[in-house]
Short mmCIF file of C-alpha atoms in Angstrom, two decimals:
data_model
loop_
_atom_site.label_atom_id
_atom_site.label_comp_id
_atom_site.label_asym_id
_atom_site.label_seq_id
_atom_site.Cartn_x
_atom_site.Cartn_y
_atom_site.Cartn_z
CA UNK A 1 136.95 85.99 -3.72
CA UNK A 2 139.14 87.25 -1.26
CA UNK A 3 136.64 89.61 0.33
CA UNK A 4 134.20 86.56 0.57
CA UNK A 5 137.17 84.29 2.52
CA UNK A 6 137.47 87.51 4.89
CA UNK A 7 133.76 87.61 5.47
CA UNK A 8 133.21 83.87 6.21
CA UNK A 9 136.33 84.34 8.49
CA UNK A 10 134.78 87.02 10.37
CA UNK A 11 131.57 85.63 10.45
CA UNK A 12 133.08 82.15 12.02
CA UNK A 13 134.88 84.29 14.27
CA UNK A 14 131.69 86.29 15.40
CA UNK A 15 130.15 82.95 15.89
CA UNK A 16 132.94 81.38 18.02
CA UNK A 17 132.85 84.70 20.31
CA UNK A 18 128.95 84.54 20.64
CA UNK A 19 128.75 80.41 21.41
CA UNK A 20 131.73 81.08 24.00
CA UNK A 21 130.06 83.66 25.65
CA UNK A 22 126.63 82.29 25.69
CA UNK A 23 125.84 81.01 28.95
CA UNK A 24 122.00 80.23 28.61
CA UNK A 25 123.03 77.04 26.57
CA UNK A 26 125.18 75.90 29.46
CA UNK A 27 122.33 75.66 32.02
CA UNK A 28 120.08 72.77 32.21
CA UNK A 29 115.99 73.09 32.73
CA UNK A 30 115.19 73.14 36.51
CA UNK A 31 119.05 74.59 36.99
CA UNK A 32 120.27 77.95 38.22
CA UNK A 33 123.60 78.93 37.18
CA UNK A 34 125.89 81.46 39.03
CA UNK A 35 128.83 82.91 36.90
CA UNK A 36 132.08 83.34 38.76
CA UNK A 37 135.38 84.65 37.20
CA UNK A 38 138.83 85.40 38.09
CA UNK A 39 138.59 88.73 36.34
CA UNK A 40 134.99 89.69 37.79
CA UNK A 41 134.37 87.71 40.64
CA UNK A 42 130.73 86.71 41.46
CA UNK A 43 128.17 87.66 38.74
CA UNK A 44 125.22 89.43 40.36
CA UNK A 45 122.67 88.03 37.95
CA UNK A 46 122.10 84.67 37.80
CA UNK A 47 121.71 82.35 34.76
CA UNK A 48 118.24 81.17 34.26
CA UNK A 49 117.10 78.83 31.53
CA UNK A 50 114.82 80.56 28.98
CA UNK A 51 116.46 83.99 29.64
CA UNK A 52 119.17 85.01 27.33
CA UNK A 53 122.45 85.62 28.96
CA UNK A 54 126.12 86.24 27.66
CA UNK A 55 129.28 86.71 29.38
CA UNK A 56 132.28 88.10 28.09
CA UNK A 57 134.34 86.30 30.88
CA UNK A 58 134.12 82.83 29.17
CA UNK A 59 136.23 84.63 26.17
CA UNK A 60 139.27 84.02 28.17
CA UNK A 61 140.21 80.05 28.59
CA UNK A 62 139.77 78.91 32.02
CA UNK A 63 138.89 82.61 33.50
CA UNK A 64 135.20 81.90 34.26
CA UNK A 65 133.00 78.73 35.51
CA UNK A 66 129.16 78.26 36.25
CA UNK A 67 128.01 77.27 39.55
CA UNK A 68 125.00 75.19 38.95
CA UNK A 69 122.12 74.65 41.60
CA UNK A 70 118.84 72.82 41.30
CA UNK A 71 115.92 75.25 40.55
CA UNK A 72 113.25 73.56 42.73
CA UNK A 73 111.57 73.26 46.07
CA UNK A 74 113.44 71.91 49.11
CA UNK A 75 111.59 69.12 50.83
CA UNK A 76 112.09 67.50 54.08
CA UNK A 77 110.71 65.86 56.83
CA UNK A 78 111.52 67.25 60.51
CA UNK A 79 110.59 65.63 63.75
CA UNK A 80 110.81 67.66 67.29
CA UNK A 81 110.45 65.68 70.11
CA UNK A 82 111.22 65.90 73.99
CA UNK A 83 109.97 65.91 77.51
CA UNK A 84 108.55 68.36 79.94
CA UNK A 85 108.29 68.14 83.71
CA UNK A 86 104.94 68.10 85.18
CA UNK A 87 104.55 68.94 88.76
CA UNK A 88 101.54 68.46 91.17
CA UNK A 89 99.57 71.54 91.48
CA UNK A 90 99.53 71.33 95.31
CA UNK A 91 103.63 70.87 95.68
CA UNK A 92 105.62 71.98 92.88
CA UNK A 93 108.78 70.14 94.55
CA UNK A 94 106.71 66.92 93.89
CA UNK A 95 107.28 65.67 90.38
CA UNK A 96 104.16 63.84 89.29
CA UNK A 97 105.01 62.80 85.29
CA UNK A 98 107.40 63.42 82.69
CA UNK A 99 105.34 64.21 79.82
CA UNK A 100 106.18 63.21 76.30
CA UNK A 101 105.59 65.37 73.33
CA UNK A 102 106.45 64.95 69.53
CA UNK A 103 105.54 66.73 66.31
CA UNK A 104 106.51 65.56 62.83
CA UNK A 105 106.61 68.45 59.96
CA UNK A 106 106.53 68.13 56.13
CA UNK A 107 108.16 70.99 54.96
CA UNK A 108 108.50 72.47 51.67
CA UNK A 109 110.77 75.95 51.11
CA UNK A 110 111.21 77.94 47.93
CA UNK A 111 113.37 80.65 47.07
CA UNK A 112 114.27 83.15 44.44
CA UNK A 113 117.69 82.77 42.39
CA UNK A 114 118.84 85.93 43.97
CA UNK A 115 119.01 84.29 47.44
CA UNK A 116 121.62 81.87 46.02
CA UNK A 117 123.79 85.06 44.65
CA UNK A 118 123.50 86.36 48.26
CA UNK A 119 124.64 83.09 50.01
CA UNK A 120 127.58 82.87 47.88
CA UNK A 121 128.43 86.61 48.35
CA UNK A 122 128.09 85.73 52.07
CA UNK A 123 130.14 82.62 51.94
CA UNK A 124 127.66 80.56 53.22
CA UNK A 125 127.41 78.20 50.23
CA UNK A 126 129.79 77.41 47.08
CA UNK A 127 127.70 74.17 45.69
CA UNK A 128 124.50 72.11 45.82
CA UNK A 129 125.69 70.00 48.93
CA UNK A 130 126.35 73.40 50.91
CA UNK A 131 122.80 74.67 49.49
CA UNK A 132 121.11 71.48 50.88
CA UNK A 133 122.79 71.54 54.20
CA UNK A 134 121.96 75.14 54.54
CA UNK A 135 118.32 74.57 53.69
CA UNK A 136 118.01 71.79 55.86
CA UNK A 137 119.14 73.93 58.75
CA UNK A 138 116.43 76.80 57.72
CA UNK A 139 113.87 73.56 57.81
CA UNK A 140 115.21 72.51 61.32
CA UNK A 141 114.84 76.18 62.77
CA UNK A 142 111.33 76.46 61.23
CA UNK A 143 110.40 73.05 62.59
CA UNK A 144 111.48 73.89 66.24
CA UNK A 145 110.09 77.37 66.18
CA UNK A 146 106.71 75.87 65.28
CA UNK A 147 107.17 73.08 67.97
CA UNK A 148 107.95 75.64 70.57
CA UNK A 149 104.88 77.75 69.63
CA UNK A 150 102.67 74.69 69.91
CA UNK A 151 103.72 73.97 73.28
CA UNK A 152 103.72 77.42 74.45
CA UNK A 153 99.91 77.53 73.25
CA UNK A 154 98.98 74.40 74.70
CA UNK A 155 100.58 75.50 78.14
CA UNK A 156 97.89 78.69 77.82
CA UNK A 157 95.20 76.46 76.94
CA UNK A 158 94.72 72.56 77.19
CA UNK A 159 92.08 72.49 74.25
CA UNK A 160 94.72 73.76 71.73
CA UNK A 161 95.20 71.81 68.62
CA UNK A 162 97.71 72.65 66.16
CA UNK A 163 95.75 71.50 63.02
CA UNK A 164 93.51 74.30 63.27
CA UNK A 165 96.21 77.37 62.74
CA UNK A 166 96.49 78.43 59.29
CA UNK A 167 99.84 78.32 57.71
CA UNK A 168 99.92 82.17 56.97
CA UNK A 169 98.94 82.83 60.77
CA UNK A 170 101.63 80.63 62.10
CA UNK A 171 104.24 81.95 60.28
CA UNK A 172 103.43 85.16 61.45
CA UNK A 173 103.33 84.05 64.94
CA UNK A 174 106.60 82.62 65.03
CA UNK A 175 108.13 85.32 63.00
CA UNK A 176 109.73 83.20 60.38
CA UNK A 177 109.98 85.80 57.84
CA UNK A 178 111.69 88.12 60.17
CA UNK A 179 114.58 85.79 60.33
CA UNK A 180 114.42 84.18 56.45
CA UNK A 181 112.68 87.16 54.58
CA UNK A 182 114.09 85.73 51.25
CA UNK A 183 112.18 82.23 51.63
CA UNK A 184 108.85 81.09 51.15
CA UNK A 185 107.31 78.22 53.05
CA UNK A 186 104.87 76.50 50.60
CA UNK A 187 104.14 73.59 52.66
CA UNK A 188 104.36 73.31 56.63
CA UNK A 189 102.24 70.31 57.26
CA UNK A 190 101.97 68.54 60.63
CA UNK A 191 101.85 64.74 59.74
CA UNK A 192 101.38 63.51 63.13
CA UNK A 193 101.95 64.59 66.77
CA UNK A 194 101.77 63.73 70.52
CA UNK A 195 100.91 66.27 73.04
CA UNK A 196 101.58 66.48 76.59
CA UNK A 197 98.27 66.63 78.60
CA UNK A 198 98.83 70.13 80.60
CA UNK A 199 95.10 69.72 81.57
CA UNK A 200 95.98 67.04 84.23
CA UNK A 201 98.82 69.29 85.99
CA UNK A 202 100.13 72.58 86.40
CA UNK A 203 103.40 72.21 84.04
CA UNK A 204 106.60 73.67 84.20
CA UNK A 205 109.38 72.91 81.67
CA UNK A 206 112.04 74.12 79.49
CA UNK A 207 111.71 77.65 78.21
CA UNK A 208 110.47 78.30 74.80
#
């Protein structure tokens, strides 16, 4: 009887230890968890639903926590607009018109769980709000670079049409993956745009 009681106590103890350190069940679907502890710092392996994970850091009370982030693409809309000064082809000191332009982009960015670990290690983000601000900045950069490229091409060819460029080619032209190699642009759609008519004037404007 005594041996049975000891065995049951041992089983219960093992169960408590197991469930205390079992981090997988603490992360909901469509969520990524990053374990941070006082004793071990930032764990380099994200906690992903459906993949078993156990961390001994949780055996010490108040020692560890899980920072949770949404595991889904970041979607946003960015509008880039401005004016470019057009000059008469006969006299560049004679301003003829101010040419308006506007591009509205629908953008969707995706990323791997390891990106979150890197951003936390670099003190760029610490929570979901920080992540969304960072992704919004990446999207703004992508939209501006794309708009700059469109204006540059239009300056070369008045018949240039942005919608005719494939996404994979466009990302190569603007060098997005050189700056952000860990992100994937799944959507970069030009919802609408207004182009300046360079065919009327020789144009000189802001540098791209």
